[in-house]
Amino acid sequence: MRIGVQLGYAGGGDFSATAGHVADLERAGCDVVAVAEAYSFDAISQLGYLAARTSRIELVTGVLPIYTRTPALLAMTAAGLDYVSKGRFQLGIGTSGPQVVEGFHGVAFDAPMGRTREVVEICRAVWRRERLSYDGRHYQLPLPGGTGLGKPLKLINHPVRERIPISIAALGPKNVELTAEIAEGWQPVFFSPERAGEVWGDALKAGAAKRDPALGPLDVMVGASLAIGDDVQDRLAWVKPQLALYIGGMGAVGRNFYHNLATRYGFGDVADHIQQLYLSGRKTEAIDAVPDDLVRQTSLIGPRGLVAERIAAFAEAGVTTLLAGPLTAEPAEALRYIEELRALAPS
């Protein structure tokens, strides 16, 4: 099992200080660092900064919404980051949701599965330096019906690799099946190892049955909040604002993927209550309504022995990369958590 760290949204801190902390984590043996993007600073700026301050750790977007950049720009950006990091970049993509895509970017949130497949195909064609002639349902290159001056072009530069790994954030069964078919990695959010097989097992098997063997085994990259110690139970409350935001506020009623996931985990009534509170502006009450049990199922919080048991459960559920989110404001404590996590994780 690889051990990594999940940084918060790129606007959440000082790039220089964060880069210094990631360099310390790299020296401690951390394998991966993932940078999120929603409606913060973009993830690419921070990853470029990290590429210059590190030498070994893998750099991952966790994740870039596919609607906010053209497929070719996603491919160009990935190739650029792979170049400046000397082959250490992984392109993490996802659909995000209508709240961000339509509300912040003003782009229609449509055909998520079809667009995801086509984005992956176009990115890989760009990295192979093929002249882009693509006739998809959602993307056509060159653009038909334009000025008539467009012609197929290929990337000017030679990428470090013609196959940059792609991981996809997916939650719904069909999206997870697609991910298991076409991607090198999968980034599920709020992963409960005890419920994962029930929720996603069939979809993963169906996708794996259509998977190109050249892709290798699917890298299951799971984020989990982390605090190790005998006196860290108060950190459960630290996780609840994010769960309340996503379950309650990241989408309208009936169009919230995270609410749907909590429901599939068996927290349907609670998810409904959180959503009602959040959308009515009662955010503090929504946070208080998040049950401790949901936090415990999706995190690594508690004494060393308990965390060891939770890591074993994640491994048993098929997790191959753990992206920890240390629950602390102190870099030294975060480093200690990651070092302990590495010592507890299976090699």
Short mmCIF file of C-alpha atoms in Angstrom, two decimals:
data_model
loop_
_atom_site.label_atom_id
_atom_site.label_comp_id
_atom_site.label_asym_id
_atom_site.label_seq_id
_atom_site.Cartn_x
_atom_site.Cartn_y
_atom_site.Cartn_z
CA MET A 1 0.00 0.00 0.00
CA ARG A 2 1.34 3.41 -0.99
CA ILE A 3 1.01 6.27 1.48
CA GLY A 4 0.27 9.80 0.40
CA VAL A 5 -1.14 13.06 1.63
CA GLN A 6 -4.22 14.92 0.43
CA LEU A 7 -3.75 18.68 0.53
CA GLY A 8 -6.74 20.96 0.88
CA TYR A 9 -7.91 23.30 -1.81
CA ALA A 10 -4.99 25.17 -3.30
CA GLY A 11 -6.15 28.47 -1.90
CA GLY A 12 -6.02 27.20 1.67
CA GLY A 13 -2.45 28.08 2.56
CA ASP A 14 0.93 29.53 1.73
CA PHE A 15 2.40 27.73 -1.31
CA SER A 16 5.97 28.11 -0.07
CA ALA A 17 5.21 26.81 3.42
CA THR A 18 3.16 23.95 2.00
CA ALA A 19 5.98 23.02 -0.38
CA GLY A 20 8.43 22.91 2.50
CA HIS A 21 6.08 20.62 4.41
CA VAL A 22 5.65 18.33 1.38
CA ALA A 23 9.44 18.18 0.99
CA ASP A 24 9.64 17.01 4.63
CA LEU A 25 6.99 14.38 3.90
CA GLU A 26 8.95 13.24 0.86
CA ARG A 27 12.07 12.78 2.98
CA ALA A 28 9.97 10.76 5.43
CA GLY A 29 9.04 8.38 2.62
CA CYS A 30 5.66 9.70 1.53
CA ASP A 31 4.85 8.33 -1.93
CA VAL A 32 2.15 10.64 -3.29
CA VAL A 33 0.73 14.14 -2.83
CA ALA A 34 -2.68 15.08 -4.22
CA VAL A 35 -3.91 18.66 -4.66
CA ALA A 36 -7.62 19.35 -4.84
CA GLU A 37 -9.43 21.89 -7.03
CA ALA A 38 -12.98 23.19 -6.77
CA TYR A 39 -13.51 26.95 -6.77
CA SER A 40 -10.21 27.76 -5.07
CA PHE A 41 -6.88 28.68 -6.59
CA ASP A 42 -6.25 26.21 -9.40
CA ALA A 43 -4.43 22.99 -8.50
CA ILE A 44 -1.91 23.32 -11.33
CA SER A 45 -0.17 26.38 -9.88
CA GLN A 46 0.56 24.62 -6.61
CA LEU A 47 1.63 21.38 -8.29
CA GLY A 48 4.08 23.25 -10.50
CA TYR A 49 5.50 24.83 -7.35
CA LEU A 50 5.72 21.42 -5.68
CA ALA A 51 7.45 19.93 -8.72
CA ALA A 52 10.28 22.43 -8.29
CA ARG A 53 10.64 21.75 -4.55
CA THR A 54 10.55 17.94 -4.62
CA SER A 55 12.36 15.18 -6.49
CA ARG A 56 10.68 11.83 -5.89
CA ILE A 57 7.11 12.14 -4.65
CA GLU A 58 4.31 11.56 -7.20
CA LEU A 59 2.13 14.60 -7.93
CA VAL A 60 -1.60 14.08 -8.51
CA THR A 61 -4.56 16.31 -9.20
CA GLY A 62 -7.36 15.28 -6.93
CA VAL A 63 -9.24 16.28 -9.08
CA LEU A 64 -9.59 18.55 -12.13
CA PRO A 65 -13.20 18.91 -13.34
CA ILE A 66 -13.41 17.85 -16.99
CA TYR A 67 -15.86 20.64 -17.89
CA THR A 68 -13.59 23.55 -17.00
CA ARG A 69 -10.81 22.88 -19.53
CA THR A 70 -10.93 21.54 -23.06
CA PRO A 71 -9.64 17.97 -23.44
CA ALA A 72 -6.60 19.24 -25.33
CA LEU A 73 -5.80 21.75 -22.60
CA LEU A 74 -6.07 19.02 -19.96
CA ALA A 75 -3.61 16.99 -22.01
CA MET A 76 -1.24 19.93 -22.52
CA THR A 77 -1.31 20.77 -18.82
CA ALA A 78 -0.65 17.17 -17.82
CA ALA A 79 2.24 16.92 -20.27
CA GLY A 80 3.70 20.16 -18.90
CA LEU A 81 3.49 19.02 -15.29
CA ASP A 82 4.94 15.64 -16.23
CA TYR A 83 7.81 17.49 -17.90
CA VAL A 84 8.67 19.82 -15.02
CA SER A 85 8.39 16.94 -12.53
CA LYS A 86 10.46 14.56 -14.68
CA GLY A 87 7.70 12.00 -15.09
CA ARG A 88 6.09 12.20 -11.64
CA PHE A 89 2.62 13.48 -12.54
CA GLN A 90 -0.73 11.69 -12.57
CA LEU A 91 -3.79 13.36 -14.06
CA GLY A 92 -6.74 13.00 -11.72
CA ILE A 93 -10.01 14.06 -13.34
CA GLY A 94 -13.67 14.01 -12.42
CA THR A 95 -16.98 15.55 -13.30
CA SER A 96 -17.38 17.54 -10.08
CA GLY A 97 -21.08 18.48 -9.94
CA PRO A 98 -23.64 21.02 -11.13
CA GLN A 99 -22.99 23.26 -8.11
CA VAL A 100 -19.42 23.98 -9.24
CA VAL A 101 -19.64 23.42 -12.99
CA GLU A 102 -22.80 25.42 -13.63
CA GLY A 103 -22.74 27.72 -10.62
CA PHE A 104 -19.10 28.83 -10.76
CA HIS A 105 -18.06 28.16 -14.36
CA GLY A 106 -21.32 28.69 -16.20
CA VAL A 107 -20.90 25.50 -18.20
CA ALA A 108 -23.69 22.98 -18.73
CA PHE A 109 -23.28 19.82 -16.67
CA ASP A 110 -24.24 17.23 -19.25
CA ALA A 111 -23.28 13.72 -20.40
CA PRO A 112 -20.70 13.08 -17.66
CA MET A 113 -19.90 9.51 -18.69
CA GLY A 114 -19.68 10.19 -22.40
CA ARG A 115 -17.52 13.24 -21.90
CA THR A 116 -15.21 11.41 -19.48
CA ARG A 117 -14.52 8.63 -21.97
CA GLU A 118 -13.85 11.08 -24.80
CA VAL A 119 -11.59 13.27 -22.64
CA VAL A 120 -9.46 10.24 -21.77
CA GLU A 121 -9.22 9.18 -25.43
CA ILE A 122 -8.25 12.69 -26.58
CA CYS A 123 -5.65 13.14 -23.83
CA ARG A 124 -3.95 9.89 -24.76
CA ALA A 125 -3.94 10.86 -28.44
CA VAL A 126 -2.29 14.19 -27.57
CA TRP A 127 0.42 12.48 -25.52
CA ARG A 128 1.12 10.13 -28.44
CA ARG A 129 1.56 13.27 -30.56
CA GLU A 130 -1.11 12.22 -33.00
CA ARG A 131 -2.69 14.85 -35.22
CA LEU A 132 -6.01 15.47 -33.51
CA SER A 133 -8.76 14.26 -35.76
CA TYR A 134 -11.55 13.17 -33.45
CA ASP A 135 -15.22 12.66 -34.20
CA GLY A 136 -16.89 12.02 -30.88
CA ARG A 137 -20.41 12.62 -29.74
CA HIS A 138 -19.36 15.47 -27.45
CA TYR A 139 -16.03 16.64 -28.89
CA GLN A 140 -15.12 17.07 -32.55
CA LEU A 141 -11.64 18.04 -33.67
CA PRO A 142 -11.19 20.07 -35.76
CA LEU A 143 -14.40 21.91 -34.97
CA PRO A 144 -16.99 21.30 -37.70
CA GLY A 145 -18.96 24.26 -38.95
CA GLY A 146 -16.42 26.80 -37.75
CA THR A 147 -14.41 29.16 -39.91
CA GLY A 148 -13.13 26.25 -41.95
CA LEU A 149 -9.54 27.27 -41.15
CA GLY A 150 -8.99 24.69 -38.43
CA LYS A 151 -6.85 21.69 -39.28
CA PRO A 152 -5.62 18.70 -37.26
CA LEU A 153 -2.63 19.62 -35.12
CA LYS A 154 -0.31 17.63 -32.89
CA LEU A 155 1.47 18.66 -29.71
CA ILE A 156 4.61 20.65 -30.53
CA ASN A 157 6.62 19.33 -27.60
CA HIS A 158 7.62 15.72 -27.01
CA PRO A 159 6.10 14.56 -23.70
CA VAL A 160 8.26 12.78 -21.17
CA ARG A 161 5.81 9.88 -21.40
CA GLU A 162 3.24 9.08 -24.04
CA ARG A 163 1.06 7.42 -21.40
CA ILE A 164 0.58 9.65 -18.37
CA PRO A 165 -1.50 7.79 -15.75
CA ILE A 166 -5.10 8.93 -15.42
CA SER A 167 -7.22 8.48 -12.32
CA ILE A 168 -10.91 9.26 -12.21
CA ALA A 169 -13.06 10.37 -9.29
CA ALA A 170 -16.31 8.42 -9.59
CA LEU A 171 -19.14 7.48 -7.25
CA GLY A 172 -22.14 6.25 -9.26
CA PRO A 173 -22.13 2.61 -10.42
CA LYS A 174 -21.90 3.40 -14.14
CA ASN A 175 -19.13 5.95 -13.58
CA VAL A 176 -17.19 3.50 -11.43
CA GLU A 177 -17.61 0.79 -14.08
CA LEU A 178 -16.25 3.19 -16.71
CA THR A 179 -13.31 4.06 -14.46
CA ALA A 180 -12.42 0.41 -13.90
CA GLU A 181 -12.51 -0.07 -17.67
CA ILE A 182 -10.42 2.87 -18.94
CA ALA A 183 -8.34 4.47 -16.16
CA GLU A 184 -5.14 3.61 -14.34
CA GLY A 185 -6.59 4.79 -11.02
CA TRP A 186 -9.85 5.44 -9.16
CA GLN A 187 -10.35 8.22 -6.62
CA PRO A 188 -13.55 7.60 -4.62
CA VAL A 189 -14.47 10.08 -1.91
CA PHE A 190 -15.77 9.29 1.61
CA PHE A 191 -14.75 5.63 1.19
CA SER A 192 -16.14 3.19 3.75
CA PRO A 193 -14.21 -0.10 3.52
CA GLU A 194 -17.02 -1.98 5.23
CA ARG A 195 -19.58 -0.84 2.63
CA ALA A 196 -17.39 -0.53 -0.49
CA GLY A 197 -18.00 -4.03 -1.81
CA GLU A 198 -21.75 -3.70 -1.43
CA VAL A 199 -21.84 -0.26 -3.05
CA TRP A 200 -19.23 -0.62 -5.82
CA GLY A 201 -18.24 -4.28 -6.10
CA ASP A 202 -20.42 -5.18 -9.08
CA ALA A 203 -19.46 -2.04 -10.97
CA LEU A 204 -15.74 -2.65 -10.44
CA LYS A 205 -16.07 -6.25 -11.65
CA ALA A 206 -18.03 -5.20 -14.73
CA GLY A 207 -15.44 -2.57 -15.65
CA ALA A 208 -12.53 -4.91 -15.00
CA ALA A 209 -14.03 -7.44 -17.40
CA LYS A 210 -13.64 -4.88 -20.24
CA ARG A 211 -10.27 -3.51 -19.08
CA ASP A 212 -7.23 -3.46 -21.35
CA PRO A 213 -4.55 -5.57 -19.58
CA ALA A 214 -1.97 -2.98 -20.65
CA LEU A 215 -3.46 -0.59 -18.07
CA GLY A 216 -2.31 -2.86 -15.24
CA PRO A 217 -4.24 -3.29 -11.98
CA LEU A 218 -6.56 -0.45 -10.97
CA ASP A 219 -4.92 1.81 -8.36
CA VAL A 220 -7.62 2.48 -5.76
CA MET A 221 -6.65 5.87 -4.31
CA VAL A 222 -8.63 6.69 -1.18
CA GLY A 223 -8.52 9.84 0.92
CA ALA A 224 -9.03 9.54 4.67
CA SER A 225 -8.75 12.01 7.53
CA LEU A 226 -5.97 10.99 9.90
CA ALA A 227 -5.23 11.48 13.60
CA ILE A 228 -3.34 8.91 15.68
CA GLY A 229 -3.28 9.00 19.47
CA ASP A 230 -5.13 8.27 22.69
CA ASP A 231 -6.53 11.80 22.92
CA VAL A 232 -7.74 12.55 19.37
CA GLN A 233 -11.46 11.82 19.65
CA ASP A 234 -12.14 15.54 19.40
CA ARG A 235 -10.82 15.36 15.81
CA LEU A 236 -13.99 13.56 14.75
CA ALA A 237 -15.69 16.95 14.91
CA TRP A 238 -13.05 18.42 12.59
CA VAL A 239 -14.29 16.18 9.75
CA LYS A 240 -17.97 17.02 10.10
CA PRO A 241 -18.00 20.44 8.36
CA GLN A 242 -16.74 18.91 5.12
CA LEU A 243 -19.21 16.02 5.30
CA ALA A 244 -22.05 18.43 6.01
CA LEU A 245 -21.01 20.68 3.11
CA TYR A 246 -20.87 17.85 0.62
CA ILE A 247 -23.89 15.86 1.79
CA GLY A 248 -25.97 18.95 2.42
CA GLY A 249 -24.78 21.68 0.11
CA MET A 250 -22.97 20.33 -2.96
CA GLY A 251 -26.00 20.01 -5.18
CA ALA A 252 -29.73 20.47 -5.18
CA VAL A 253 -32.18 17.95 -3.77
CA GLY A 254 -32.09 14.92 -6.04
CA ARG A 255 -28.83 16.00 -7.71
CA ASN A 256 -26.29 15.58 -4.93
CA PHE A 257 -23.93 12.66 -5.53
CA TYR A 258 -22.53 12.76 -1.99
CA HIS A 259 -25.99 12.66 -0.46
CA ASN A 260 -26.69 9.63 -2.65
CA LEU A 261 -23.52 7.93 -1.41
CA ALA A 262 -24.39 8.52 2.26
CA THR A 263 -27.81 7.04 1.53
CA ARG A 264 -26.24 3.96 -0.04
CA TYR A 265 -24.11 3.61 3.08
CA GLY A 266 -27.30 3.35 5.13
CA PHE A 267 -27.49 6.95 6.35
CA GLY A 268 -30.43 8.02 4.18
CA ASP A 269 -32.59 9.62 6.87
CA VAL A 270 -29.60 11.41 8.35
CA ALA A 271 -28.49 12.60 4.90
CA ASP A 272 -31.97 14.00 4.24
CA HIS A 273 -31.89 15.84 7.58
CA ILE A 274 -28.42 17.27 6.94
CA GLN A 275 -29.48 18.44 3.49
CA GLN A 276 -32.65 20.09 4.77
CA LEU A 277 -30.71 21.95 7.44
CA TYR A 278 -27.89 23.00 5.13
CA LEU A 279 -30.07 24.23 2.30
CA SER A 280 -32.19 26.23 4.74
CA GLY A 281 -29.10 28.06 5.96
CA ARG A 282 -28.78 26.21 9.28
CA LYS A 283 -25.22 25.09 8.62
CA THR A 284 -24.13 24.73 12.24
CA GLU A 285 -27.05 22.41 12.91
CA ALA A 286 -26.24 20.46 9.76
CA ILE A 287 -22.68 19.95 10.97
CA ASP A 288 -23.91 18.81 14.38
CA ALA A 289 -26.23 16.31 12.65
CA VAL A 290 -23.36 14.41 11.03
CA PRO A 291 -23.07 11.14 13.00
CA ASP A 292 -19.79 10.07 14.57
CA ASP A 293 -20.26 6.63 13.01
CA LEU A 294 -20.11 8.03 9.47
CA VAL A 295 -16.89 9.86 10.31
CA ARG A 296 -15.36 6.73 11.84
CA GLN A 297 -16.27 4.61 8.81
CA THR A 298 -14.52 6.93 6.39
CA SER A 299 -11.45 8.02 8.40
CA LEU A 300 -8.43 6.95 10.42
CA ILE A 301 -8.92 8.53 13.82
CA GLY A 302 -8.05 6.97 17.16
CA PRO A 303 -5.36 5.09 19.09
CA ARG A 304 -2.58 3.38 17.18
CA GLY A 305 -4.17 -0.07 17.50
CA LEU A 306 -7.52 1.12 16.20
CA VAL A 307 -5.91 2.92 13.27
CA ALA A 308 -3.97 -0.27 12.45
CA GLU A 309 -7.27 -2.16 12.31
CA ARG A 310 -8.79 0.50 10.06
CA ILE A 311 -5.80 0.37 7.70
CA ALA A 312 -6.20 -3.40 7.46
CA ALA A 313 -9.88 -2.90 6.61
CA PHE A 314 -8.99 -0.45 3.83
CA ALA A 315 -6.41 -2.88 2.45
CA GLU A 316 -8.92 -5.75 2.58
CA ALA A 317 -11.37 -3.57 0.61
CA GLY A 318 -8.81 -3.21 -2.20
CA VAL A 319 -7.26 0.17 -1.39
CA THR A 320 -3.76 0.43 -2.87
CA THR A 321 -3.01 4.10 -2.13
CA LEU A 322 -4.05 5.88 1.08
CA LEU A 323 -4.13 9.67 0.77
CA ALA A 324 -4.18 10.91 4.34
CA GLY A 325 -5.50 14.26 5.46
CA PRO A 326 -3.79 14.91 8.80
CA LEU A 327 -6.17 16.56 11.27
CA THR A 328 -3.78 19.06 12.78
CA ALA A 329 -2.60 22.61 12.32
CA GLU A 330 0.96 21.67 13.31
CA PRO A 331 3.33 20.50 10.54
CA ALA A 332 5.40 18.48 13.01
CA GLU A 333 2.34 16.58 14.20
CA ALA A 334 1.20 16.00 10.63
CA LEU A 335 4.62 14.58 9.80
CA ARG A 336 4.42 12.28 12.82
CA TYR A 337 1.00 11.04 11.76
CA ILE A 338 2.27 10.21 8.28
CA GLU A 339 5.37 8.44 9.64
CA GLU A 340 3.17 6.32 11.93
CA LEU A 341 0.79 5.61 9.07
CA ARG A 342 3.69 4.37 6.94
CA ALA A 343 4.86 2.12 9.77
CA LEU A 344 1.37 0.63 10.19
CA ALA A 345 0.50 0.15 6.50
CA PRO A 346 1.21 -3.13 4.69
CA SER A 347 4.25 -2.96 2.44
#
